[in-house]
Short mmCIF file of C-alpha atoms in Angstrom, two decimals:
data_model
loop_
_atom_site.label_atom_id
_atom_site.label_comp_id
_atom_site.label_asym_id
_atom_site.label_seq_id
_atom_site.Cartn_x
_atom_site.Cartn_y
_atom_site.Cartn_z
CA MET A 1 13.33 3.79 27.80
CA LEU A 2 10.04 3.91 26.35
CA LYS A 3 6.31 4.47 27.93
CA ALA A 4 2.89 4.31 26.67
CA VAL A 5 -0.04 6.36 27.22
CA ILE A 6 -3.75 4.94 26.81
CA LEU A 7 -6.57 7.58 26.71
CA ILE A 8 -9.53 5.82 28.32
CA GLY A 9 -11.87 9.03 28.23
CA GLY A 10 -14.66 9.21 30.75
CA PRO A 11 -18.50 8.21 31.36
CA GLN A 12 -19.46 11.50 29.49
CA LYS A 13 -17.99 10.04 26.45
CA GLY A 14 -19.22 7.04 24.48
CA THR A 15 -23.08 7.96 24.46
CA ARG A 16 -23.28 5.98 20.86
CA PHE A 17 -22.02 2.80 23.23
CA ARG A 18 -24.75 2.78 25.52
CA PRO A 19 -26.33 0.77 26.96
CA LEU A 20 -23.29 -1.29 27.29
CA SER A 21 -21.21 1.44 28.82
CA PHE A 22 -23.64 1.39 31.89
CA GLU A 23 -22.36 -2.05 33.21
CA VAL A 24 -18.76 -1.40 33.01
CA PRO A 25 -16.37 1.24 31.82
CA LYS A 26 -16.21 1.54 27.90
CA PRO A 27 -12.50 0.61 27.91
CA LEU A 28 -13.28 -2.75 29.55
CA PHE A 29 -15.98 -3.75 27.45
CA PRO A 30 -15.15 -7.50 26.15
CA VAL A 31 -13.62 -7.40 22.62
CA ALA A 32 -12.86 -10.98 21.35
CA GLY A 33 -12.94 -12.10 24.93
CA VAL A 34 -10.87 -9.76 26.41
CA PRO A 35 -11.17 -6.12 27.65
CA MET A 36 -10.83 -3.70 24.74
CA ILE A 37 -7.86 -2.08 26.17
CA GLN A 38 -6.05 -5.14 26.72
CA HIS A 39 -5.18 -5.68 23.24
CA HIS A 40 -3.53 -1.99 23.38
CA ILE A 41 -1.47 -3.17 26.58
CA GLU A 42 -0.43 -6.49 24.77
CA ALA A 43 0.69 -4.82 21.84
CA CYS A 44 2.73 -2.19 24.26
CA ALA A 45 4.30 -5.11 26.19
CA GLN A 46 5.78 -6.46 23.02
CA VAL A 47 7.82 -3.54 22.27
CA PRO A 48 11.57 -3.76 23.59
CA GLY A 49 12.48 -1.23 25.93
CA MET A 50 8.59 -0.78 27.39
CA GLN A 51 8.89 0.40 31.08
CA GLU A 52 5.47 1.48 31.90
CA VAL A 53 2.01 2.10 30.75
CA LEU A 54 -0.16 4.65 32.02
CA LEU A 55 -4.05 5.09 31.33
CA ILE A 56 -5.22 8.66 31.65
CA GLY A 57 -9.03 9.12 32.00
CA PHE A 58 -12.11 10.55 33.92
CA TYR A 59 -13.58 7.40 35.28
CA GLN A 60 -13.84 6.72 38.96
CA PRO A 61 -11.55 3.87 39.88
CA ASP A 62 -14.13 1.35 40.60
CA GLU A 63 -13.17 -2.21 41.47
CA ALA A 64 -13.61 -3.55 37.91
CA LEU A 65 -10.93 -1.14 37.09
CA THR A 66 -8.63 -1.67 39.88
CA GLN A 67 -8.79 -5.59 39.21
CA PHE A 68 -8.12 -5.15 35.56
CA LEU A 69 -5.14 -3.34 36.22
CA GLU A 70 -3.79 -5.89 38.74
CA ALA A 71 -4.61 -8.69 36.48
CA ALA A 72 -2.64 -6.74 33.76
CA GLN A 73 0.27 -5.98 35.74
CA GLN A 74 0.72 -9.39 36.56
CA GLU A 75 -0.06 -11.09 33.21
CA PHE A 76 2.39 -8.68 31.33
CA ASN A 77 4.94 -8.28 34.06
CA LEU A 78 4.76 -4.56 33.41
CA PRO A 79 3.87 -1.68 35.70
CA VAL A 80 0.36 -0.38 34.63
CA ARG A 81 -1.19 2.69 36.37
CA TYR A 82 -4.30 4.97 36.31
CA LEU A 83 -4.29 8.49 36.53
CA GLN A 84 -7.30 10.07 37.10
CA GLU A 85 -7.99 13.79 35.55
CA PHE A 86 -9.73 16.19 38.03
CA ALA A 87 -12.28 17.01 35.18
CA PRO A 88 -12.27 15.90 31.37
CA LEU A 89 -9.25 17.61 29.38
CA GLY A 90 -9.54 16.49 26.01
CA THR A 91 -7.23 14.47 24.21
CA GLY A 92 -4.22 16.38 25.08
CA GLY A 93 -5.18 17.99 28.53
CA GLY A 94 -4.33 14.85 30.53
CA LEU A 95 -1.04 14.47 28.72
CA TYR A 96 0.15 17.92 29.69
CA HIS A 97 -1.55 17.77 33.19
CA PHE A 98 0.44 14.61 33.91
CA ARG A 99 3.92 15.42 31.79
CA ASP A 100 5.74 14.75 35.02
CA GLN A 101 4.67 11.39 35.35
CA ILE A 102 5.06 10.60 31.73
CA LEU A 103 8.48 12.28 31.73
CA ALA A 104 9.50 10.55 34.98
CA GLY A 105 12.82 8.50 34.14
CA ALA A 106 13.59 10.14 30.82
CA PRO A 107 11.80 8.36 28.26
CA GLU A 108 13.10 8.27 24.63
CA ALA A 109 9.53 8.69 23.62
CA PHE A 110 6.16 7.66 24.35
CA PHE A 111 3.28 6.23 22.59
CA VAL A 112 -0.23 7.68 23.06
CA LEU A 113 -3.12 5.36 22.10
CA ASN A 114 -7.06 6.06 22.07
CA ALA A 115 -8.62 3.35 23.77
CA ASP A 116 -11.72 3.12 21.32
CA VAL A 117 -9.72 1.85 18.40
CA CYS A 118 -9.20 -1.67 17.21
CA SER A 119 -5.80 -1.96 15.39
CA ASP A 120 -2.78 -4.41 15.04
CA PHE A 121 -0.89 -1.86 16.63
CA PRO A 122 2.34 -1.79 14.51
CA LEU A 123 4.16 0.04 17.27
CA ASN A 124 7.59 -1.50 16.49
CA ALA A 125 7.29 -0.27 12.80
CA MET A 126 6.38 3.43 13.95
CA LEU A 127 9.31 2.92 16.84
CA ASP A 128 11.81 2.30 13.66
CA ALA A 129 10.43 5.15 11.60
CA HIS A 130 10.86 7.57 14.73
CA ARG A 131 14.33 6.45 15.14
CA ARG A 132 15.35 6.66 11.47
CA GLN A 133 13.80 10.57 11.39
CA ARG A 134 13.16 11.82 14.92
CA HIS A 135 10.68 14.52 15.39
CA PRO A 136 8.23 15.64 18.23
CA PHE A 137 5.07 13.97 16.69
CA LEU A 138 4.62 10.79 14.41
CA LEU A 139 1.08 9.65 13.48
CA LEU A 140 -0.10 6.15 12.37
CA GLY A 141 -2.50 6.85 9.26
CA THR A 142 -4.40 4.68 6.88
CA THR A 143 -6.74 5.46 4.28
CA ALA A 144 -10.41 5.73 3.84
CA ASN A 145 -12.77 6.17 0.73
CA ARG A 146 -13.49 9.83 -0.12
CA THR A 147 -17.25 9.92 1.61
CA GLN A 148 -16.01 8.25 4.62
CA SER A 149 -12.94 10.26 5.05
CA LEU A 150 -14.84 13.23 6.11
CA ASN A 151 -15.81 11.35 9.43
CA TYR A 152 -12.15 11.35 10.55
CA GLY A 153 -9.09 13.44 11.03
CA CYS A 154 -7.82 13.97 7.34
CA ILE A 155 -3.81 14.18 6.83
CA VAL A 156 -2.39 15.79 3.68
CA GLU A 157 1.30 14.52 3.63
CA ASN A 158 4.62 15.01 1.58
CA PRO A 159 4.83 11.64 -0.25
CA GLN A 160 8.48 11.67 -0.34
CA THR A 161 9.27 12.86 3.42
CA HIS A 162 5.85 11.69 4.79
CA GLU A 163 5.64 15.07 6.57
CA VAL A 164 2.13 16.38 7.67
CA LEU A 165 1.47 19.17 5.27
CA HIS A 166 -2.10 20.08 6.55
CA TYR A 167 -4.48 18.27 8.89
CA VAL A 168 -8.09 18.92 9.22
CA GLU A 169 -10.36 17.17 11.91
CA LYS A 170 -13.70 15.95 10.15
CA PRO A 171 -13.71 18.34 7.24
CA SER A 172 -16.78 19.31 5.54
CA THR A 173 -15.15 18.73 1.92
CA PHE A 174 -12.76 16.33 0.61
CA ILE A 175 -9.10 16.80 1.92
CA SER A 176 -7.45 13.46 1.66
CA ASP A 177 -8.24 9.72 1.83
CA ILE A 178 -5.44 9.49 4.50
CA ILE A 179 -6.88 9.43 7.69
CA ASN A 180 -5.58 9.83 11.41
CA CYS A 181 -5.81 6.41 13.45
CA GLY A 182 -5.77 7.51 16.76
CA ILE A 183 -2.39 6.01 17.67
CA TYR A 184 0.61 8.22 17.98
CA LEU A 185 4.60 8.31 18.85
CA PHE A 186 5.77 11.53 20.51
CA SER A 187 9.09 12.59 21.59
CA PRO A 188 9.34 14.74 25.06
CA GLU A 189 9.65 17.61 23.09
CA ALA A 190 5.97 17.30 21.84
CA LEU A 191 4.81 18.48 25.25
CA LYS A 192 6.15 21.90 24.71
CA PRO A 193 3.26 22.65 22.15
CA LEU A 194 0.89 21.34 24.67
CA ARG A 195 2.33 24.04 27.28
CA ASP A 196 1.84 26.60 24.65
CA VAL A 197 -1.94 25.73 24.11
CA PHE A 198 -2.34 25.75 27.89
CA GLN A 199 -0.92 28.84 28.61
CA ARG A 200 -2.94 30.52 25.70
CA ASN A 201 -6.09 29.04 27.17
CA GLN A 202 -5.12 30.49 30.33
CA GLN A 203 -4.52 34.06 28.90
CA ASP A 204 -7.81 33.73 27.11
CA ARG A 205 -9.69 32.97 30.35
CA GLN A 206 -8.30 35.78 32.26
CA LEU A 207 -9.32 38.25 29.60
CA GLU A 208 -12.86 36.67 29.83
CA GLU A 209 -12.67 37.27 33.51
CA SER A 210 -14.82 34.41 34.48
CA PRO A 211 -12.39 32.83 37.33
CA GLY A 212 -14.98 30.16 38.16
CA SER A 213 -14.26 28.51 34.73
CA TRP A 214 -10.33 28.05 34.95
CA PRO A 215 -10.48 24.03 34.59
CA GLY A 216 -11.05 24.76 30.87
CA ALA A 217 -7.55 26.14 30.25
CA GLY A 218 -6.45 22.38 31.01
CA THR A 219 -8.70 21.30 28.27
CA ILE A 220 -6.39 20.70 24.98
CA ARG A 221 -7.55 18.72 21.98
CA LEU A 222 -4.55 17.26 20.00
CA GLU A 223 -6.30 17.29 16.72
CA GLN A 224 -7.59 20.80 16.41
CA ASP A 225 -5.39 22.81 19.00
CA VAL A 226 -1.84 20.98 18.08
CA PHE A 227 -2.01 18.87 14.74
CA SER A 228 -3.93 21.59 12.82
CA ALA A 229 -1.76 24.38 14.20
CA LEU A 230 1.70 22.69 13.51
CA ALA A 231 1.13 20.91 10.30
CA GLY A 232 3.47 22.21 7.56
CA GLN A 233 6.15 23.19 10.32
CA GLY A 234 8.27 20.40 9.94
CA GLN A 235 7.25 18.86 13.57
CA ILE A 236 4.65 16.29 12.28
CA TYR A 237 4.96 13.16 10.50
CA VAL A 238 2.90 10.34 9.29
CA HIS A 239 3.64 6.51 9.41
CA LEU A 240 1.13 4.64 6.69
CA THR A 241 -0.41 1.43 7.77
CA ASP A 242 -2.28 -1.14 5.75
CA GLY A 243 -2.95 -3.37 8.72
CA ILE A 244 -6.38 -3.91 10.46
CA TRP A 245 -7.88 -0.65 12.00
CA SER A 246 -11.37 0.40 12.99
CA GLN A 247 -13.11 2.80 15.53
CA ILE A 248 -15.09 1.19 18.35
CA LYS A 249 -17.83 3.93 18.90
CA SER A 250 -21.01 1.73 18.83
CA ALA A 251 -22.24 -1.83 19.34
CA GLY A 252 -22.18 -2.71 15.69
CA SER A 253 -18.26 -1.60 15.65
CA ALA A 254 -17.79 -3.63 18.74
CA LEU A 255 -18.95 -6.57 16.91
CA TYR A 256 -16.85 -5.72 13.95
CA ALA A 257 -13.95 -5.12 15.99
CA SER A 258 -14.52 -8.72 17.58
CA ARG A 259 -14.39 -9.85 14.32
CA LEU A 260 -11.19 -8.42 13.38
CA TYR A 261 -9.23 -9.38 16.34
CA LEU A 262 -10.84 -12.90 16.06
CA GLY A 263 -9.32 -13.34 12.73
CA ARG A 264 -5.91 -11.91 14.03
CA TYR A 265 -5.96 -14.56 16.66
CA GLN A 266 -4.92 -17.11 14.11
CA ILE A 267 -1.62 -15.53 14.03
CA THR A 268 -0.98 -13.80 17.71
CA HIS A 269 -3.11 -16.16 19.84
CA PRO A 270 -4.13 -19.46 18.20
CA GLU A 271 -4.78 -20.81 21.73
CA ARG A 272 -7.64 -18.55 22.48
CA LEU A 273 -9.52 -19.89 19.31
CA ALA A 274 -12.30 -22.98 20.04
CA LYS A 275 -11.22 -26.00 17.82
CA HIS A 276 -13.83 -28.75 16.87
CA THR A 277 -13.30 -31.74 18.96
CA PRO A 278 -15.47 -35.06 19.39
CA GLY A 279 -18.34 -34.77 21.54
CA GLY A 280 -18.04 -30.87 21.58
CA PRO A 281 -20.11 -28.16 19.81
CA ARG A 282 -19.51 -27.52 16.00
CA ILE A 283 -17.26 -24.81 15.38
CA ARG A 284 -17.43 -22.73 12.08
CA GLY A 285 -14.59 -20.18 11.48
CA ASN A 286 -13.06 -18.00 14.53
CA VAL A 287 -14.89 -18.66 17.97
CA TYR A 288 -13.82 -17.83 21.56
CA ILE A 289 -15.29 -19.54 24.49
CA HIS A 290 -14.50 -18.78 28.21
CA PRO A 291 -13.15 -21.80 29.92
CA THR A 292 -15.77 -21.59 32.34
CA ALA A 293 -18.62 -21.34 29.95
CA LYS A 294 -21.06 -24.60 29.37
CA VAL A 295 -21.99 -25.22 25.84
CA ALA A 296 -24.07 -28.33 24.80
CA PRO A 297 -22.38 -30.58 22.21
CA SER A 298 -25.16 -29.94 19.68
CA ALA A 299 -24.41 -26.07 19.55
CA VAL A 300 -23.33 -24.65 16.28
CA LEU A 301 -21.09 -21.63 16.95
CA GLY A 302 -19.43 -19.08 14.48
CA PRO A 303 -18.09 -17.67 12.41
CA ASN A 304 -17.02 -14.72 14.62
CA VAL A 305 -18.43 -15.73 18.11
CA SER A 306 -17.20 -14.68 21.39
CA ILE A 307 -18.72 -16.21 24.60
CA GLY A 308 -18.06 -15.15 27.99
CA LYS A 309 -17.49 -16.19 31.42
CA GLY A 310 -20.02 -18.48 33.02
CA VAL A 311 -22.35 -18.50 29.78
CA THR A 312 -24.76 -21.36 29.22
CA LEU A 313 -25.82 -22.59 25.88
CA GLY A 314 -28.37 -25.04 25.42
CA GLU A 315 -28.93 -28.13 23.07
CA GLY A 316 -29.35 -26.71 19.43
CA VAL A 317 -28.27 -23.21 20.04
CA ARG A 318 -27.08 -21.38 16.87
CA LEU A 319 -24.82 -18.34 17.44
CA ARG A 320 -23.22 -16.36 14.67
CA GLU A 321 -21.35 -12.83 14.50
CA SER A 322 -22.24 -12.35 18.11
CA ILE A 323 -20.72 -11.52 21.42
CA VAL A 324 -22.25 -13.24 24.69
CA LEU A 325 -21.70 -11.44 27.73
CA HIS A 326 -20.80 -13.39 30.87
CA GLY A 327 -23.38 -15.06 33.05
CA ALA A 328 -26.02 -15.38 29.83
CA THR A 329 -28.06 -18.20 29.07
CA LEU A 330 -29.52 -18.98 25.71
CA GLN A 331 -31.78 -21.96 26.26
CA GLU A 332 -32.51 -24.76 23.56
CA HIS A 333 -32.60 -24.10 19.96
CA THR A 334 -32.11 -20.34 20.24
CA CYS A 335 -30.60 -18.55 17.39
CA VAL A 336 -28.69 -15.61 17.74
CA LEU A 337 -27.08 -13.51 14.67
CA HIS A 338 -25.44 -10.18 14.67
CA SER A 339 -26.34 -9.40 18.31
CA ILE A 340 -24.94 -8.65 21.87
CA VAL A 341 -26.27 -10.82 24.78
CA GLY A 342 -25.89 -8.67 27.77
CA TRP A 343 -24.70 -9.80 31.19
CA GLY A 344 -26.99 -12.21 32.77
CA SER A 345 -29.54 -12.18 30.14
CA THR A 346 -31.66 -15.15 29.18
CA VAL A 347 -32.94 -16.03 25.54
CA GLY A 348 -35.73 -18.50 25.85
CA ARG A 349 -36.17 -21.77 23.88
CA TRP A 350 -36.72 -21.65 20.13
CA ALA A 351 -36.37 -17.69 20.20
CA ARG A 352 -34.64 -15.90 17.40
CA VAL A 353 -32.60 -12.80 17.88
CA GLU A 354 -31.00 -11.21 14.70
CA GLY A 355 -29.77 -7.53 14.29
CA THR A 356 -28.91 -5.68 11.17
CA PRO A 357 -25.19 -5.85 10.51
CA ASN A 358 -23.40 -2.69 9.27
CA ASP A 359 -20.06 -4.01 7.83
CA PRO A 360 -17.97 -2.04 5.67
CA ASN A 361 -18.44 -2.37 1.98
CA PRO A 362 -16.63 -5.57 1.15
CA ASN A 363 -16.17 -4.48 -2.61
CA ASP A 364 -14.27 -1.27 -1.33
CA PRO A 365 -10.99 -2.14 -0.07
CA ARG A 366 -10.71 1.68 1.68
CA ALA A 367 -13.97 1.33 3.29
CA ARG A 368 -14.42 1.68 6.87
CA MET A 369 -17.00 0.81 9.45
CA ASP A 370 -19.42 3.70 9.64
CA SER A 371 -19.93 4.94 13.33
CA GLU A 372 -23.64 4.67 12.92
CA SER A 373 -26.07 6.75 15.21
CA LEU A 374 -29.16 5.19 16.62
CA PHE A 375 -31.59 7.82 15.12
CA LYS A 376 -31.72 9.72 11.93
CA ASP A 377 -34.20 12.61 11.00
CA GLY A 378 -36.40 11.30 13.92
CA LYS A 379 -36.37 7.65 13.01
CA LEU A 380 -34.87 4.62 14.39
CA LEU A 381 -32.17 2.93 12.45
CA PRO A 382 -31.88 -0.52 11.65
CA ALA A 383 -28.81 -1.91 13.97
CA ILE A 384 -27.71 -4.78 15.97
CA THR A 385 -29.68 -6.12 18.53
CA ILE A 386 -28.76 -5.52 22.16
CA LEU A 387 -30.15 -7.58 25.27
CA GLU A 388 -29.37 -5.43 28.17
CA VAL A 389 -28.23 -6.58 31.56
CA GLU A 390 -30.37 -9.56 33.09
CA GLU A 391 -32.84 -8.99 30.29
CA THR A 392 -35.04 -11.95 29.39
CA LEU A 393 -36.44 -12.91 25.91
CA LEU A 394 -38.95 -15.68 25.73
CA THR A 395 -41.05 -17.12 23.09
#
């Protein structure tokens, strides 16, 4: 029996994703037509023996989250529950706090997935590797170029055994081109080192004689407190993948993730991709159109376009490398490139909206999406264009 835990964070995180996370919790932002974490749940549901999916985070359980949980349970015929932290507890604190819920029913192992990653989720391959050689921690790893590796958790492995010999989170100098994907498979014994960190934190708090800050003892960072400490002790191993993977930290990375998932739909969900039909809009490449959207037949869409619920696209609209969120209206002859059009927004006729793409270097197979900031050295950087909720752009 297996379980899965998806770490969805809280509203205090994801500041680079604003303003998109103001309307809905970031994990529910639609990427390639479905909420971000639905891709995670779909992958978990395809693992034989999966009994339950738990979401752990610090979001208030609002109507959007409740409706998503109900819909996911019905679609995947799998219990999907949300466990709310009493305070932000880091990437490992929630796992330890809800350890009894995770271990209920005595699972053989449990997956842990960060919500803000895009991947093809090779969970079955990870499970096979775990069963061949059982250890408390199995990390999914991929490669990045030397410069970009400094932005991730870096893994030094034994190439024969794949044991993690050294782990450094966002090093200041080059350590390794193998990076942490934020997708793990843990044995039940993996919770023991988390207990040790919790007890050590408690002791430190008592020594500091600051009773008002006791919740801080529950804050555990998997990467720094556990992986770095246990590397080289025969407890942590890495499974390498050459599949698709990217972080979703900013609006630009959401567009890139949408492109990756739309491309993967060719294999996993061809029914989600729009097809060119007589009298319908012209489709170029991979395009998702919600069934309730109204699209004029002279519109040209694609490649890599996602159109949400209740969207209206007028005559002559041109869309490329963009996400149009539900309820938006693009009037006649609008051109939208490399942009995200917010919920209920209106783009007036003949308007042109064009963002600046920040894609990985296509000539470098190890290049990754940079998690760009909006500002650098006090200057606004070029980025994709975001039309906020109910914003109107007229010519």
